[in-house]
Structures are given as structure tokens and as C-alpha cells.
Coordinates of C-alpha atoms in Angstrom, one line a residue:
M1 CA 16.6 -10.2 -4.3
R2 CA 16.6 -10.5 -0.5
K3 CA 13.6 -12.1 1.3
K4 CA 12.7 -8.7 2.9
D5 CA 12.6 -7.1 -0.6
T6 CA 10.4 -9.9 -1.9
Y7 CA 8.0 -9.5 0.9
L8 CA 7.8 -5.7 0.3
V9 CA 7.1 -6.3 -3.4
E10 CA 4.4 -8.8 -2.6
L11 CA 2.8 -6.5 0.0
G12 CA 2.9 -3.6 -2.4
N13 CA 1.3 -5.7 -5.1
R14 CA -1.6 -6.7 -2.8
I15 CA -2.2 -3.0 -2.0
K16 CA -2.1 -2.1 -5.7
V17 CA -4.6 -4.8 -6.7
L18 CA -7.0 -3.7 -3.9
R19 CA -6.6 -0.1 -5.0
Q20 CA -7.2 -0.9 -8.6
N21 CA -10.2 -3.0 -7.8
K22 CA -11.7 0.0 -6.1
G23 CA -11.0 2.1 -9.2
L24 CA -8.7 4.5 -7.3
K25 CA -5.6 6.1 -8.6
V26 CA -2.5 6.3 -6.4
R27 CA -3.1 10.0 -5.9
E28 CA -6.7 9.4 -4.9
L29 CA -5.8 6.8 -2.3
G30 CA -3.0 9.0 -1.0
L31 CA -5.5 11.8 -0.4
L32 CA -7.9 9.5 1.4
C33 CA -5.0 8.3 3.6
N34 CA -3.3 11.6 3.9
I35 CA -0.1 10.0 2.5
D36 CA 2.0 11.7 -0.2
Y37 CA 1.2 9.8 -3.4
S38 CA 5.0 9.4 -4.1
N39 CA 5.4 7.5 -0.8
L40 CA 2.4 5.4 -1.5
S41 CA 3.8 4.6 -4.9
R42 CA 7.1 3.5 -3.4
I43 CA 5.2 1.3 -1.0
E44 CA 3.2 -0.3 -3.9
N45 CA 6.4 -0.9 -5.8
G46 CA 8.2 -2.6 -2.8
Q47 CA 10.7 0.2 -2.5
K48 CA 9.6 1.5 0.9
S49 CA 8.5 -0.3 4.0
S50 CA 5.6 1.1 6.0
R51 CA 4.4 1.2 9.6
I52 CA 1.6 -1.1 10.6
L53 CA -0.6 1.8 11.4
T54 CA -0.2 3.2 7.9
L55 CA -1.0 -0.2 6.4
K56 CA -4.1 -0.4 8.7
L57 CA -5.2 3.0 7.4
I58 CA -4.7 2.0 3.8
A59 CA -6.7 -1.2 4.3
K60 CA -9.5 0.7 5.9
M61 CA -9.7 3.2 3.0
L62 CA -9.8 0.2 0.6
D63 CA -12.6 -1.5 2.6
A64 CA -10.2 -4.4 3.3
D65 CA -8.9 -6.1 6.3
I66 CA -5.3 -5.6 7.3
K67 CA -4.8 -9.4 6.8
D68 CA -5.6 -8.9 3.2
I69 CA -2.5 -6.8 2.8
V70 CA 0.0 -8.4 5.1

């Protein structure tokens, strides 16, 4: 696994943990962020990178700071 891939997996795991701690399903967070749940799922699984603005929105919807994700 390449370093970039490892980073994406770790980033996705942090989002997933924050989401689960809020008691949200992927679809629910996707609706809150206006992101298709399948894209959000790929971000959480480290299969897709995301723009910083999208990560900032995800953090906001999870009542987290962007630094908690990145």
C-alpha cells in the first residue's frame, strides 16, 4: 500500500469514527453535507480523496474541527 493510500484510509477511518460517535449512518451524513452517500462511503473507505472544502463541511456537520479529520 502506498503512503497516499494509507493516509486516505486513516482519514476515512477518522471520519467514520466521528460519524458513528454521532449515531449517524452514511446516508444521513451524506444528506446533511449534500454529498452522495456512495461518494462519502468511498471517502470513509480510503478509496476516494476529497477536497479540503468537503472535508471542512463534513467536520462541521459532525461538530468536529477539521484538524480532527486531517
